[in-house]
Short mmCIF file of C-alpha atoms in Angstrom, two decimals:
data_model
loop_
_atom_site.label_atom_id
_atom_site.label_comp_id
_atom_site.label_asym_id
_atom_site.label_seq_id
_atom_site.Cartn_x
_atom_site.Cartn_y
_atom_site.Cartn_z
CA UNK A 1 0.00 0.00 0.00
CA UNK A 2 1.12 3.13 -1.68
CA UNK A 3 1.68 6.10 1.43
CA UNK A 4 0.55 9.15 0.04
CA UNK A 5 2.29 11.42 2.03
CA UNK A 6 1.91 14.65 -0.20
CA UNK A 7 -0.88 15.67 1.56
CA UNK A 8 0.57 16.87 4.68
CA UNK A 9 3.93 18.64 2.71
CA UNK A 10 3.46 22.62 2.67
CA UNK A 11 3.32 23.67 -0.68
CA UNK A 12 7.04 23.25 -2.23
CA UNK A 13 8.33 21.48 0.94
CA UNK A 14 10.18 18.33 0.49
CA UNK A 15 9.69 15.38 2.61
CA UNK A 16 13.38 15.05 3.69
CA UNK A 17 12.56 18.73 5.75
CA UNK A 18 9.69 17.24 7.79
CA UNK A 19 10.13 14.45 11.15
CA UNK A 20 8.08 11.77 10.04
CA UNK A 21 6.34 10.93 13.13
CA UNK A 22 4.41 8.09 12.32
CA UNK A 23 7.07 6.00 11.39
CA UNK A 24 7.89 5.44 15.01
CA UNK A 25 4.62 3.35 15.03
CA UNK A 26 6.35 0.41 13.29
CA UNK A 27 7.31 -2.07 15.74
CA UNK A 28 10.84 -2.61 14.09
CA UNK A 29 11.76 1.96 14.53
CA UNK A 30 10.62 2.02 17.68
CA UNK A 31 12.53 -1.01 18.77
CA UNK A 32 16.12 0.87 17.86
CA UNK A 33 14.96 3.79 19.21
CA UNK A 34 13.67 2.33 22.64
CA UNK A 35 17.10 0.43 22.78
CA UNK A 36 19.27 3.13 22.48
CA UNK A 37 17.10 5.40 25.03
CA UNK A 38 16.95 2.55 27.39
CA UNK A 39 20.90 2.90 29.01
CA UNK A 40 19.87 6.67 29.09
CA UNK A 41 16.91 6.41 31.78
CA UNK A 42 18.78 3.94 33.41
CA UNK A 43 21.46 5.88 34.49
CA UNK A 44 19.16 9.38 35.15
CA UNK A 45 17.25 7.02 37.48
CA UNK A 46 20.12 6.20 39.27
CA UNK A 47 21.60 9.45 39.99
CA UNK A 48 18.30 11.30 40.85
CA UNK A 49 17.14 8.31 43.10
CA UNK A 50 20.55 8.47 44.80
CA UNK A 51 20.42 12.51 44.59
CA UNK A 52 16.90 12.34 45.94
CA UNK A 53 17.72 9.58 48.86
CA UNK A 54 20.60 10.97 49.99
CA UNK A 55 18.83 14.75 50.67
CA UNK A 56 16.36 12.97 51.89
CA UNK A 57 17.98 10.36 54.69
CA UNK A 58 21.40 12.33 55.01
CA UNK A 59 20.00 16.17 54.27
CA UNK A 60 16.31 16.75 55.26
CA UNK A 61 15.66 17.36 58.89
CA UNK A 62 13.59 15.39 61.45
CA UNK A 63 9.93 16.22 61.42
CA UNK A 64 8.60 17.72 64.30
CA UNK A 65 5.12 16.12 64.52
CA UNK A 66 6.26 12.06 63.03
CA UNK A 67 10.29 12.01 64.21
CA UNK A 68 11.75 9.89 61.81
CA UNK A 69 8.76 8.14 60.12
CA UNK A 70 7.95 10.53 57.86
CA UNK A 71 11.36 9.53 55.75
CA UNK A 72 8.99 6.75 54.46
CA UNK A 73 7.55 9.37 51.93
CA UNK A 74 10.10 9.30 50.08
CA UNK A 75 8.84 5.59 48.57
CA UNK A 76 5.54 6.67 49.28
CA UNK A 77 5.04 9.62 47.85
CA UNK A 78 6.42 8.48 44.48
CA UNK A 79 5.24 4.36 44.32
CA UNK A 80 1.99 6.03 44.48
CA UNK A 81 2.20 9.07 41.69
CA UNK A 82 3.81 6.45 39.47
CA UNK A 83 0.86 4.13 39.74
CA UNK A 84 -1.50 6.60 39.08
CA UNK A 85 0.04 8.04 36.11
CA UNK A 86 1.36 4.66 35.22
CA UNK A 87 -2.25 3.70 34.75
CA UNK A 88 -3.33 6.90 33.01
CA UNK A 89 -0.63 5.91 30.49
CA UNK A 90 -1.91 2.41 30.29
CA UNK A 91 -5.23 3.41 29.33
CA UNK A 92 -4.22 6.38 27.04
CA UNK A 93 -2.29 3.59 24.56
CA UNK A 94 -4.80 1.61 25.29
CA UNK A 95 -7.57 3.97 23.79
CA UNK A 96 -5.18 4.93 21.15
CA UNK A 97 -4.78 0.91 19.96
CA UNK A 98 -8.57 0.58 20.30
CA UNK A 99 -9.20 3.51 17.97
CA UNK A 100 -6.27 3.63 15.11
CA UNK A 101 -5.93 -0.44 15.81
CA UNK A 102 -1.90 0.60 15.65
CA UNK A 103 -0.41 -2.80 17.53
CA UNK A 104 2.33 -0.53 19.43
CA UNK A 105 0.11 1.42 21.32
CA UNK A 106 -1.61 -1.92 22.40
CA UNK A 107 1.93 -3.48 23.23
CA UNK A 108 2.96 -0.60 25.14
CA UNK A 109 -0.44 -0.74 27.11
CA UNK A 110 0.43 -3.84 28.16
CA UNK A 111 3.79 -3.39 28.82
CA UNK A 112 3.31 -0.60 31.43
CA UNK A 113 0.72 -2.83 33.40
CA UNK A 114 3.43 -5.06 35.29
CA UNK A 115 5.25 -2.00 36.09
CA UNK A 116 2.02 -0.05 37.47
CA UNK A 117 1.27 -3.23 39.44
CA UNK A 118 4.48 -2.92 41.71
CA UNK A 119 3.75 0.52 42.10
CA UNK A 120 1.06 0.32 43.34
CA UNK A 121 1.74 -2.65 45.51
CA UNK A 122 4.67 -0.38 46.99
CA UNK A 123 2.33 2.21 47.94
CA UNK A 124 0.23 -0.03 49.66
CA UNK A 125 2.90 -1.36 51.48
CA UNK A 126 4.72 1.84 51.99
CA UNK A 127 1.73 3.28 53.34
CA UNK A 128 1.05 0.77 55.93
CA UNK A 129 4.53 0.53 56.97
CA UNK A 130 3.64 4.43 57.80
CA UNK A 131 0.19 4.06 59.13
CA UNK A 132 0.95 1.56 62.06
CA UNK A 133 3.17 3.98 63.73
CA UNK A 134 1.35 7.24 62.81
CA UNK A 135 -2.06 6.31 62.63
CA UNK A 136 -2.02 3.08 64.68
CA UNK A 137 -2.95 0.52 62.10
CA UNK A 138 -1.83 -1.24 59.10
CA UNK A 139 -5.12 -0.83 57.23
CA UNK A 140 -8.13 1.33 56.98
CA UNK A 141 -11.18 1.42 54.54
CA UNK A 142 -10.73 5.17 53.70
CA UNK A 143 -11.41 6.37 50.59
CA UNK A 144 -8.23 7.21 49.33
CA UNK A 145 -6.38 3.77 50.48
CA UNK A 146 -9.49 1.32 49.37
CA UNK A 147 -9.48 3.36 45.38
CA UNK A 148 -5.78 2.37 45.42
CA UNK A 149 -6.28 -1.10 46.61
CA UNK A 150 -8.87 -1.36 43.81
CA UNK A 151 -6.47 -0.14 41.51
CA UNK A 152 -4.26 -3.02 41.96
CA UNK A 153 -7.20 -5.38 41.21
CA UNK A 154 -7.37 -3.30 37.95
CA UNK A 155 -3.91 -3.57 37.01
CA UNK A 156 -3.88 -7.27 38.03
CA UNK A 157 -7.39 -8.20 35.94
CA UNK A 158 -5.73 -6.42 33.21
CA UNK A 159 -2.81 -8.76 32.95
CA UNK A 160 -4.83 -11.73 34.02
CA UNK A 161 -8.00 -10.79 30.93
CA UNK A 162 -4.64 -10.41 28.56
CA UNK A 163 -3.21 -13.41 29.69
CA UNK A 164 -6.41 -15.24 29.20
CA UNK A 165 -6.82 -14.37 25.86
CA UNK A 166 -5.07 -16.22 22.97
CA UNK A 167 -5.68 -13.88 20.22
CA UNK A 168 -3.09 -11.08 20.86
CA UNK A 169 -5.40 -8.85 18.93
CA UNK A 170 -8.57 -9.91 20.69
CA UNK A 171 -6.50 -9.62 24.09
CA UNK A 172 -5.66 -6.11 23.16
CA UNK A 173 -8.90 -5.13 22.55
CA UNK A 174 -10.54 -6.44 26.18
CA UNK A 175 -8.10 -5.44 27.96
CA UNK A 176 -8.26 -2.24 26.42
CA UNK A 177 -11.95 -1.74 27.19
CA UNK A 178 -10.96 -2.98 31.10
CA UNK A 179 -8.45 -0.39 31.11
CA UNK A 180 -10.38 2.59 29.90
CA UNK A 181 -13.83 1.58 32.25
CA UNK A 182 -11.10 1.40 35.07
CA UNK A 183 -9.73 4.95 34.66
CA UNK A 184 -11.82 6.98 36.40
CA UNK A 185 -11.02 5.36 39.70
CA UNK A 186 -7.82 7.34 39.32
CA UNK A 187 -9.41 10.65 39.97
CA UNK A 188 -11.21 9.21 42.71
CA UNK A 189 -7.98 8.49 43.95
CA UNK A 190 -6.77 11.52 43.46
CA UNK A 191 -9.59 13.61 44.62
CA UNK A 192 -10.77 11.81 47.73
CA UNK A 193 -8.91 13.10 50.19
CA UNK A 194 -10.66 16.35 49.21
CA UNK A 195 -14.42 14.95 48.42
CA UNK A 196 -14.41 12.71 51.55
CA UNK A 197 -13.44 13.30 55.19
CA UNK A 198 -10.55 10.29 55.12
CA UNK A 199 -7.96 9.25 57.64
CA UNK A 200 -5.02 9.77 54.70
CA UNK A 201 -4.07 13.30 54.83
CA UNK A 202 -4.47 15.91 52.44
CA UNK A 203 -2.74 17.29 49.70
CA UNK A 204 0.47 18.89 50.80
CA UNK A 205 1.96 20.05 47.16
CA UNK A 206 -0.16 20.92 45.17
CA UNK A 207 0.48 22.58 40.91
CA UNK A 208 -1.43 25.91 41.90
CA UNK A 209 -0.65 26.48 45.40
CA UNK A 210 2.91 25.53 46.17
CA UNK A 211 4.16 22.97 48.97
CA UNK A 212 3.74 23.21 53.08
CA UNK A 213 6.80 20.75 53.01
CA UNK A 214 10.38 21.82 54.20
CA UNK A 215 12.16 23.33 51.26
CA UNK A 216 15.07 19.96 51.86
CA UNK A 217 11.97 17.25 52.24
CA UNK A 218 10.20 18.49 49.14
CA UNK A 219 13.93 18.45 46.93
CA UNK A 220 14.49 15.28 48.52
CA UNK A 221 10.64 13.78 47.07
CA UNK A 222 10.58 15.30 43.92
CA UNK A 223 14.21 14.02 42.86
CA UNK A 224 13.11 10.42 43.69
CA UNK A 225 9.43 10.84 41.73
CA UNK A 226 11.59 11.89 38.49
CA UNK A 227 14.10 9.08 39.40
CA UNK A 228 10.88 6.42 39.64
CA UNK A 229 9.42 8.01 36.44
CA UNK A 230 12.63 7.59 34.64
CA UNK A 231 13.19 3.95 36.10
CA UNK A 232 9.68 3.35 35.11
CA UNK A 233 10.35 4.69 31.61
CA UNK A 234 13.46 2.36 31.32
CA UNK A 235 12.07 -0.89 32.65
CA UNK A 236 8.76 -0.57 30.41
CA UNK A 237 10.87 0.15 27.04
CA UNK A 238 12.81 -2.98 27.87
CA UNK A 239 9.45 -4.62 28.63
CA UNK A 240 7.72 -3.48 24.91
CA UNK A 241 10.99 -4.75 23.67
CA UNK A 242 10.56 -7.62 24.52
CA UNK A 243 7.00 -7.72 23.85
CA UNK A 244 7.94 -6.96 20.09
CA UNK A 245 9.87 -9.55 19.57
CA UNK A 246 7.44 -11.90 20.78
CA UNK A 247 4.86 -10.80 18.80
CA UNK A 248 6.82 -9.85 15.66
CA UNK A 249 8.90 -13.38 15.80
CA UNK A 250 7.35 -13.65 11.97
CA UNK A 251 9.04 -10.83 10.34
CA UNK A 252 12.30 -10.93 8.40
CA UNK A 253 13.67 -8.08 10.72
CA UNK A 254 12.86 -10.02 13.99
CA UNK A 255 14.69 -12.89 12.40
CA UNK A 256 17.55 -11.59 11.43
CA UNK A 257 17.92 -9.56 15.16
CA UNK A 258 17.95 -12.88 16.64
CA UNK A 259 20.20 -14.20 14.65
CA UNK A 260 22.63 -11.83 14.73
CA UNK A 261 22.34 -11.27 18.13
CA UNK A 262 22.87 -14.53 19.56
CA UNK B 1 24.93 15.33 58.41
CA UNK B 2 22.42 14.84 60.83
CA UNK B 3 23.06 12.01 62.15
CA UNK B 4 25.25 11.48 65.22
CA UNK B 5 25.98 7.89 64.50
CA UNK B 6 25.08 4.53 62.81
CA UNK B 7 22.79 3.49 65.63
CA UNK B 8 20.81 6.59 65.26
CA UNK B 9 20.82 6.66 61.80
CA UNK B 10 19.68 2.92 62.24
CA UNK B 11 17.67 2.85 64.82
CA UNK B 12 15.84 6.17 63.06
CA UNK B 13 13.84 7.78 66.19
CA UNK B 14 12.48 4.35 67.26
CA UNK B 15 11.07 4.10 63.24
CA UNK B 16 13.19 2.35 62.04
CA UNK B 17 11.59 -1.21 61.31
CA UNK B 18 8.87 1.03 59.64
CA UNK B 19 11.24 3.29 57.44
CA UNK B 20 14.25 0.41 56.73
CA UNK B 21 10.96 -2.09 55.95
CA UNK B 22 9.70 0.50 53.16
CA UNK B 23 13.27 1.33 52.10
CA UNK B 24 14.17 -3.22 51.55
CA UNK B 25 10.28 -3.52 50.06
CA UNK B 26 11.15 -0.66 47.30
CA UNK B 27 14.61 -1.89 46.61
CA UNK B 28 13.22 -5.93 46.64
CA UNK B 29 10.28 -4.60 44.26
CA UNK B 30 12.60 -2.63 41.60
CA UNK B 31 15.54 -4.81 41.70
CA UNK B 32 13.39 -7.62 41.39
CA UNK B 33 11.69 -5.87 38.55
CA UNK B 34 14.49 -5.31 36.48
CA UNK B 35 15.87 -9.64 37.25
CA UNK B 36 12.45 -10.58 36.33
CA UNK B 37 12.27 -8.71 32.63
CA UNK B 38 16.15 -9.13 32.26
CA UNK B 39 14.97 -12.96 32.68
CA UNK B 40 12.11 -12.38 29.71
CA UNK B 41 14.54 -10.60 27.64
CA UNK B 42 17.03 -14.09 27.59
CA UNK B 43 14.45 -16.19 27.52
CA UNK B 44 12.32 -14.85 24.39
CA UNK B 45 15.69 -14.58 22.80
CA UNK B 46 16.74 -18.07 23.00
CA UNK B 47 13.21 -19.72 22.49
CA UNK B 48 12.87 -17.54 19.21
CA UNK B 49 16.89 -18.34 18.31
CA UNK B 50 15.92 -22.04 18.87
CA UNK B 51 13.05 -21.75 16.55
CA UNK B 52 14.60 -20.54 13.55
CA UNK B 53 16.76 -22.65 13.52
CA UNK B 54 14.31 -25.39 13.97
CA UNK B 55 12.72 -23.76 10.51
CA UNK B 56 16.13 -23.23 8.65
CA UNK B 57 16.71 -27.49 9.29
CA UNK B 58 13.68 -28.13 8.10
CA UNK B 59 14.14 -26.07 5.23
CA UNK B 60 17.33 -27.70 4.88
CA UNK B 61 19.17 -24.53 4.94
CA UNK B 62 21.86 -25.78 7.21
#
């Protein structure tokens, strides 16, 4: 099939002046690309998580209301951003396969699950570990911690529907659906320490209104939230990778990689 | 530094089960993470090598 691509070229522009965008949706560009950027996020990971933990644990002082528990939001704090945006991601490719049926975006979507998963199991875990001595127990059905326990059933019927399914197609497109009907428990997570009176606490930073952290404490947070996003970034690329080759084993280019490569 | 010594830095305020717990579950998690698609990586790579080359002796191309 003949790509016309003259119809997007400004009048007397040549194609060798434009990024061709698209062609990062074939499983075999992305693949390079993904496997060159992968060392990159790696190593940023490293040094901001480092950067991050060491301001935090070495820098940032006690707190005067939780002594030295409140160091724990430092995992917190992050496990649980990254699952929520983990899982906006998830269903965002996962729309974007439903609709333009590109297999990438469905690959990806299902690459980014696992990831989201631990996440979110961290932040569940994290958040106990800081709720026993704080609040005085492990668990409570609040609003905020029972929409992120639901989350992980989300992520984990996700991979469970896709792993039921032997049509990769078919998979893509129920899980897909899953994925999208599941989204809006994320702004419930989000929101519901503001909607409902909950045990969690509120929002301390906020986009519009600044931070009431400690200058050092906030540094400290932020640094390992970019360091998780760019781990998370890493880990998933190597995941599609992998996914790709499974799923491409057919072509002559998947072939040939192997080949070559071992 | 803010910390006097290795027992308080430790020991962390009387926290420190709580705070060293979420510090090993994080580190167990990611680390664990990375074995676990490092694993998939090898292991997609050698069942796909061992399958062409199932194909190419069929084929007789070796």
């Amino acid at each position: 099939m003949q790509l016309n691509i003259k119809n997007y070229l400004y009048k007397n522009e040549k194609s060798e002046q434009r990024i061709h965008w698209f062609k990062y949706a074939a499983p075999s560009v992305f693949f390079s690309l993904a496997g060159r950027l992968i060392p990159i996020f790696y190593v940023v990971s490293f040094f901001l998580c480092t950067a991050g933990l060491y301001i935090g644990f070495l820098i940032a002082p006690t707190d005067h209301q939780q002594g030295e528990a409140y160091r724990i939001i430092f995992f917190h704090v992050p496990a649980a951003w990254m699952s929520m945006v983990i899982y906006l991601a998830m269903a965002f490719w996962a729309g974007v396969g439903l609709v333009t049926n590109v297999r990438l975006a469905a690959m990806l979507a299902t690459a980014l699950a696992p990831t989201g998963a631990m996440f979110t199991i961290l932040a569940l875990w994290t958040g106990a570990l800081w709720g026993k001595p704080t609040w005085g127990t492990w668990w409570v059905w609040d609003a905020r911690l029972t929409s992120e326990l639901i989350l992980l059933f989300l992520y984990l019927g996700f991979i469970a529907l896709q792993s039921g399914i032997d049509d990769s197609r078919r998979a893509d497109r129920a899980g897909a659906i899953l994925a999208l009907v599941g989204v809006v428990n994320v702004p419930i997570i989000y929101f519901s320490v503001k909607w409902w009176s909950t045990l969690h606490q509120g929002a301390s930073v906020s986009l519009g209104n600044g931070s009431s952290m400690a200058s050092t404490m906030l540094y400290g947070m932020l640094m390992t939230t970019i360091g998780f996003w760019s781990y998370s970034i890493a880990i998933i690329f190597k995941r599609v990778r992998c996914i790709v080759l499974e799923r491409e084993r057919h072509t002559d280019w998947v072939k040939k990689m192997v080949l070559s490569r071992t | 530094m803010i910390w006097q010594s290795w027992h308080d830095f430790l020991i962390m305020g009387g926290y420190g089960l709580y705070v060293w717990g979420s510090a090993l579950g994080a580190f167990l998690l990611m680390i664990g993470e990375i074995i676990g698609v490092t694993l998939r990586q090898r292991s997609v790579l050698r069942k796909l090598h061992q399958q062409i080359k199932a194909r190419q002796i069929v084929e007789r191309k070796l």
